[in-house]
Short mmCIF file of N, CA, C and O in Angstrom, two decimals:
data_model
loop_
_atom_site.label_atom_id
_atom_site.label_comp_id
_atom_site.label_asym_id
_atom_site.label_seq_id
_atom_site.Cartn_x
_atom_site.Cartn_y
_atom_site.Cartn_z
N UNK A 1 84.99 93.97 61.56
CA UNK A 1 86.34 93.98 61.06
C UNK A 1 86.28 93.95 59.54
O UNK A 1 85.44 93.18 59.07
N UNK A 2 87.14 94.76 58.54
CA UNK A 2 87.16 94.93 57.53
C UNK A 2 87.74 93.53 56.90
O UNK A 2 88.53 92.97 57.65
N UNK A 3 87.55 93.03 55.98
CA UNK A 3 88.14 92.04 55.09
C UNK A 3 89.57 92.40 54.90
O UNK A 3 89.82 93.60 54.75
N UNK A 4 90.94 91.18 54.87
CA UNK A 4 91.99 91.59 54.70
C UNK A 4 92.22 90.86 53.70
O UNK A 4 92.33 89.67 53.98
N UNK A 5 92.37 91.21 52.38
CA UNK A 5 93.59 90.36 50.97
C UNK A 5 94.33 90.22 51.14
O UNK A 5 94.73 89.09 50.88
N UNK A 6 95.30 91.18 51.77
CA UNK A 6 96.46 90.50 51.75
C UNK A 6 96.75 89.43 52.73
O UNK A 6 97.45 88.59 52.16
N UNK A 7 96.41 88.94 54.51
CA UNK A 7 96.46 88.03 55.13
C UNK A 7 95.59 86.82 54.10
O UNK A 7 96.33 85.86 53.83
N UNK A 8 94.45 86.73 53.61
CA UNK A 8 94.48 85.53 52.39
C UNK A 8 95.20 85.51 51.27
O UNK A 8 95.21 84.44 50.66
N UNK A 9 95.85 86.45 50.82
CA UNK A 9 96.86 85.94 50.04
C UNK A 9 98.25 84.66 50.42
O UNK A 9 98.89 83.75 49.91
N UNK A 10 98.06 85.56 51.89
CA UNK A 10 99.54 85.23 52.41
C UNK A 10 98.90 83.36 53.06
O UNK A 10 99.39 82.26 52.81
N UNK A 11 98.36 83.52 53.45
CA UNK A 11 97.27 82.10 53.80
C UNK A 11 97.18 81.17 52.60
O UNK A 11 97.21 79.99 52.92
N UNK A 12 97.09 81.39 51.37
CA UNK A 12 96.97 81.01 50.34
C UNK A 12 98.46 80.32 49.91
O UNK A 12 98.79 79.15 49.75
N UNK A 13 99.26 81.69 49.79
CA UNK A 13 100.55 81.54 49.67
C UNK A 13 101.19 79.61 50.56
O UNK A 13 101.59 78.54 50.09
N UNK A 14 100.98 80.09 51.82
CA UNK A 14 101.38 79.00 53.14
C UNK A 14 100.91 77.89 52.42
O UNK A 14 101.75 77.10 52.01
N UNK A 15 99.62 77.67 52.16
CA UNK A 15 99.09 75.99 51.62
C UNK A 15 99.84 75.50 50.47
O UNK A 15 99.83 74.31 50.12
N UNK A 16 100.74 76.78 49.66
CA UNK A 16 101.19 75.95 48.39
C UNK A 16 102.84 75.66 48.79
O UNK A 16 103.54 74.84 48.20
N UNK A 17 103.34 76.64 50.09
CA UNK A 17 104.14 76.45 50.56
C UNK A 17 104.75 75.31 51.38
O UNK A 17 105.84 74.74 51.40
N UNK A 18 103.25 75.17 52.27
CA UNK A 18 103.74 73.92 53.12
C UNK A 18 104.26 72.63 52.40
O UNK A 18 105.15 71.88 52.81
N UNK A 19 103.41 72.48 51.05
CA UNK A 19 103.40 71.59 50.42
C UNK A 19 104.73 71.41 49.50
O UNK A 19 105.03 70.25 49.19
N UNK A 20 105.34 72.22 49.17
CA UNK A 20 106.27 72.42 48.08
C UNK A 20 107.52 71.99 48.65
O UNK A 20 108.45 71.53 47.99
N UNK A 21 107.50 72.14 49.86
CA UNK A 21 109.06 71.15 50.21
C UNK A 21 109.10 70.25 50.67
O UNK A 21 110.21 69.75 50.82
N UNK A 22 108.01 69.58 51.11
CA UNK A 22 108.10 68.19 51.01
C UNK A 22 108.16 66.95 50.17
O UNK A 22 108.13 67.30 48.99
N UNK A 23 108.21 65.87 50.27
CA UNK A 23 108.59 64.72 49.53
C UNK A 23 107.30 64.23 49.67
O UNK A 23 107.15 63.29 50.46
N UNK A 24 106.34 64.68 49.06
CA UNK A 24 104.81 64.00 49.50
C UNK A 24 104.28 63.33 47.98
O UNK A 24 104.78 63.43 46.86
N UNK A 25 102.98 62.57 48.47
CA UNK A 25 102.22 62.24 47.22
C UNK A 25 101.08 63.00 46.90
O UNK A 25 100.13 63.22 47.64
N UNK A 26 101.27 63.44 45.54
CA UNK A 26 100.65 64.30 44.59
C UNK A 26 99.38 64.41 45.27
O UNK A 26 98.97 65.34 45.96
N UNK A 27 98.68 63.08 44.93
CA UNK A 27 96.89 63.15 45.26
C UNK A 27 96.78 64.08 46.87
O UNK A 27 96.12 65.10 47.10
N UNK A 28 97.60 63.35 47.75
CA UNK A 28 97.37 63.56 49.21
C UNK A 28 97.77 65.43 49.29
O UNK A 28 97.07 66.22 49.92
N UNK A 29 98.54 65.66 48.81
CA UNK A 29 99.15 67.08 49.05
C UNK A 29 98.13 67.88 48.40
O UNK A 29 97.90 68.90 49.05
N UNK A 30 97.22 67.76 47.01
CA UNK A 30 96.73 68.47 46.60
C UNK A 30 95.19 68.44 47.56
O UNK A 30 94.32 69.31 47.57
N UNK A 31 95.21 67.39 48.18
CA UNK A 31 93.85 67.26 48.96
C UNK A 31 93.96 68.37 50.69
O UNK A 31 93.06 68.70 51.47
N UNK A 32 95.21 68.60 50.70
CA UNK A 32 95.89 68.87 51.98
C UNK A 32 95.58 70.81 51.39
O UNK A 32 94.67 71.61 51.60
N UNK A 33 96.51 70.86 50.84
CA UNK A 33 96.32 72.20 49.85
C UNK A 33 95.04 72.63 49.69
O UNK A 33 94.93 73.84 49.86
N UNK A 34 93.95 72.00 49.39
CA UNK A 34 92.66 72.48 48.79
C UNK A 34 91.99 72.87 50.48
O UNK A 34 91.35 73.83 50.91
N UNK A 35 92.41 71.87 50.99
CA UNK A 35 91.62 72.04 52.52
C UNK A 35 91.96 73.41 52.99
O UNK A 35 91.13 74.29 53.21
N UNK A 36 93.71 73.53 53.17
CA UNK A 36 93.75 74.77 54.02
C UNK A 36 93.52 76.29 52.83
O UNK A 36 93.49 77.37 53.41
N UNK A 37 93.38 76.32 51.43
CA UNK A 37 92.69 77.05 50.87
C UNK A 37 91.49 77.22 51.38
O UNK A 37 91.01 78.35 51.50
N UNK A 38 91.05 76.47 51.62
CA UNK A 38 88.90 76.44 51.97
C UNK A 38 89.15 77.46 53.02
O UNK A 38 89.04 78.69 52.96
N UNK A 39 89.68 76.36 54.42
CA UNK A 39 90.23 77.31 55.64
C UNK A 39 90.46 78.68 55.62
O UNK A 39 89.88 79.37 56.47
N UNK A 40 91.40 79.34 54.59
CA UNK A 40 91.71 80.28 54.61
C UNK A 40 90.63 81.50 54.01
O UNK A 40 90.78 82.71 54.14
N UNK A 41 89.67 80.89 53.42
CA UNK A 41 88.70 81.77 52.72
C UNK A 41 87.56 81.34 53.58
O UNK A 41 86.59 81.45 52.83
N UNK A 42 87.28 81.05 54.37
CA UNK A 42 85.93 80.70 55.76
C UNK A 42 86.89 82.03 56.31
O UNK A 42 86.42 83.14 56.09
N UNK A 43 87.66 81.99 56.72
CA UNK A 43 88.61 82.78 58.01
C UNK A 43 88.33 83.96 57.41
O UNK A 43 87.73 84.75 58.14
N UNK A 44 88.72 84.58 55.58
CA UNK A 44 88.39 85.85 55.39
C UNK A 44 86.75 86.54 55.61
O UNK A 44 86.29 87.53 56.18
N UNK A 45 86.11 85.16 54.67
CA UNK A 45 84.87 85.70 54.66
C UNK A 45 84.26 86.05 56.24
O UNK A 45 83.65 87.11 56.37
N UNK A 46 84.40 85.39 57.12
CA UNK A 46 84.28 85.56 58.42
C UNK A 46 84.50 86.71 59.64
O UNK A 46 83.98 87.15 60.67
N UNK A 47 85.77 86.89 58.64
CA UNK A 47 86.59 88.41 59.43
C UNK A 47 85.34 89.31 58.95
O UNK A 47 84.84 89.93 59.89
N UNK A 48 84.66 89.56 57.60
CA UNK A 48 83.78 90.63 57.20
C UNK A 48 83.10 91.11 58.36
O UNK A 48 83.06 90.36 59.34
N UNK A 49 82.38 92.60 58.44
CA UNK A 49 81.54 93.31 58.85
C UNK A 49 80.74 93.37 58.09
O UNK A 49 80.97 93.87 56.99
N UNK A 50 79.05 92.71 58.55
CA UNK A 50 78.02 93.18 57.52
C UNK A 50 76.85 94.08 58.53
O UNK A 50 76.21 93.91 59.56
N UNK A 51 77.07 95.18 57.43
CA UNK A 51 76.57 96.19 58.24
C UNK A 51 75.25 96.08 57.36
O UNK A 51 75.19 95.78 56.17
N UNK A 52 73.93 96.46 58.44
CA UNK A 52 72.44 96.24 58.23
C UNK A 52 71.26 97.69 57.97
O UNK A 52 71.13 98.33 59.01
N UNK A 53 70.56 98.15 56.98
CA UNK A 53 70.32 98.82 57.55
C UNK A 53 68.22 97.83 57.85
O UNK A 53 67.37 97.17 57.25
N UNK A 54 68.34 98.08 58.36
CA UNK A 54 66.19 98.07 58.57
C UNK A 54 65.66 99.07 58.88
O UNK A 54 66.21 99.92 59.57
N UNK A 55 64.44 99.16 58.41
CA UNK A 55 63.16 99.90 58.27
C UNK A 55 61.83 99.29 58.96
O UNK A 55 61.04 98.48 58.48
N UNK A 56 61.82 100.00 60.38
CA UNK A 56 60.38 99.12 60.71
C UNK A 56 58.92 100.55 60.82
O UNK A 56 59.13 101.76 60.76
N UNK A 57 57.77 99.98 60.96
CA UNK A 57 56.59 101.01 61.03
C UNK A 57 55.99 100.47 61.84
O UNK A 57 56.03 99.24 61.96
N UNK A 58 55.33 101.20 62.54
CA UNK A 58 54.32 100.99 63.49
C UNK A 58 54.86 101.23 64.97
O UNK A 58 55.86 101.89 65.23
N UNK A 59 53.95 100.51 66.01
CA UNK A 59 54.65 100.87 67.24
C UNK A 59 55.94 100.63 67.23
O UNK A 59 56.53 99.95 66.38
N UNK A 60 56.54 101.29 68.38
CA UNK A 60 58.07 100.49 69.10
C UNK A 60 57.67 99.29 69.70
O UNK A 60 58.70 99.01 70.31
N UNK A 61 57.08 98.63 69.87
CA UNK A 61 57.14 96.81 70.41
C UNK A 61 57.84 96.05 69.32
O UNK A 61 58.09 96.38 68.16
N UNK A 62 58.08 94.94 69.99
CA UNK A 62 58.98 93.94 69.57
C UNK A 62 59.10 94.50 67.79
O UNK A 62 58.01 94.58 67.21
N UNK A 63 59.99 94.74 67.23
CA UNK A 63 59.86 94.30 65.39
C UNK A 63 60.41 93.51 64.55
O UNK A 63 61.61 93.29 64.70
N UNK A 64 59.97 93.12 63.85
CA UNK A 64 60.68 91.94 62.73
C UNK A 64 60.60 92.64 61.44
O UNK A 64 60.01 93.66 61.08
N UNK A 65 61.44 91.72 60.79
CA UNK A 65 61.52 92.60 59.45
C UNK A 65 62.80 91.92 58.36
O UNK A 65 63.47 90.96 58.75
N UNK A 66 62.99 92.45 57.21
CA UNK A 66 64.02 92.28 56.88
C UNK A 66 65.23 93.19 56.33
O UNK A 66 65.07 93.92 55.36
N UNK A 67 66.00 93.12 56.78
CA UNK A 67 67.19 94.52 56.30
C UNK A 67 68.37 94.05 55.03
O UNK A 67 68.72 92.89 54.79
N UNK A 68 68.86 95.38 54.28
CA UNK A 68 69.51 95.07 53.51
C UNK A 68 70.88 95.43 53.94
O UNK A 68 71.19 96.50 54.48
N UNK A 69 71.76 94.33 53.62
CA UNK A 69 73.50 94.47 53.92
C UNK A 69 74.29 94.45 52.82
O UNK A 69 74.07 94.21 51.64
N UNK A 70 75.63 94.87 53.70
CA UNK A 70 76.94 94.57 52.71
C UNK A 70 78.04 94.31 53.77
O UNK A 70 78.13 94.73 54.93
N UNK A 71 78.86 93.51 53.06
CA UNK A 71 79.75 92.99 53.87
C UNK A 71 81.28 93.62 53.46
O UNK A 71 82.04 93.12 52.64
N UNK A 72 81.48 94.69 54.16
CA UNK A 72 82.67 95.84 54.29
C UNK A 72 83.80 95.14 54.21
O UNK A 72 84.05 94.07 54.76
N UNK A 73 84.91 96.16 53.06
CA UNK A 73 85.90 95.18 51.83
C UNK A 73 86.95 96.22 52.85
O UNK A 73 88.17 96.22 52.69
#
């Protein structure tokens, strides 16, 4: 799945939202806020596709190796 900005924007948006109409205390709301920010950027980075490529030699039996990625925007 491709990465979406705008659903973390809008995710982003919500944490400063939830917070803004309530009658809360400063410390606690900004601790509340920072959390579902985190949340919301695990959830994007997560949505990514990282596509692989590898290079192996020798027989076809089992191979190991290491491949290079990117994680599709």
């Amino acid at each position: 799945m491709a990465l979406n900005k705008e659903a973390l924007a809008k995710d982003i948006q919500k944490a400063f939202d939830d917070e803004s109409d309530a009658d809360v205390n400063p410390a606690e709301a900004r601790t509340r806020i920072a959390r579902q920010i985190a949340d919301a950027i695990d959830k994007y980075i997560k949505a990514g596709t990282v596509s692989v490529t590898v290079s192996t030699t020798g027989p076809a039996a089992a191979q190991t190796g290491n491949g290079t990625g990117s994680i599709s925007s």
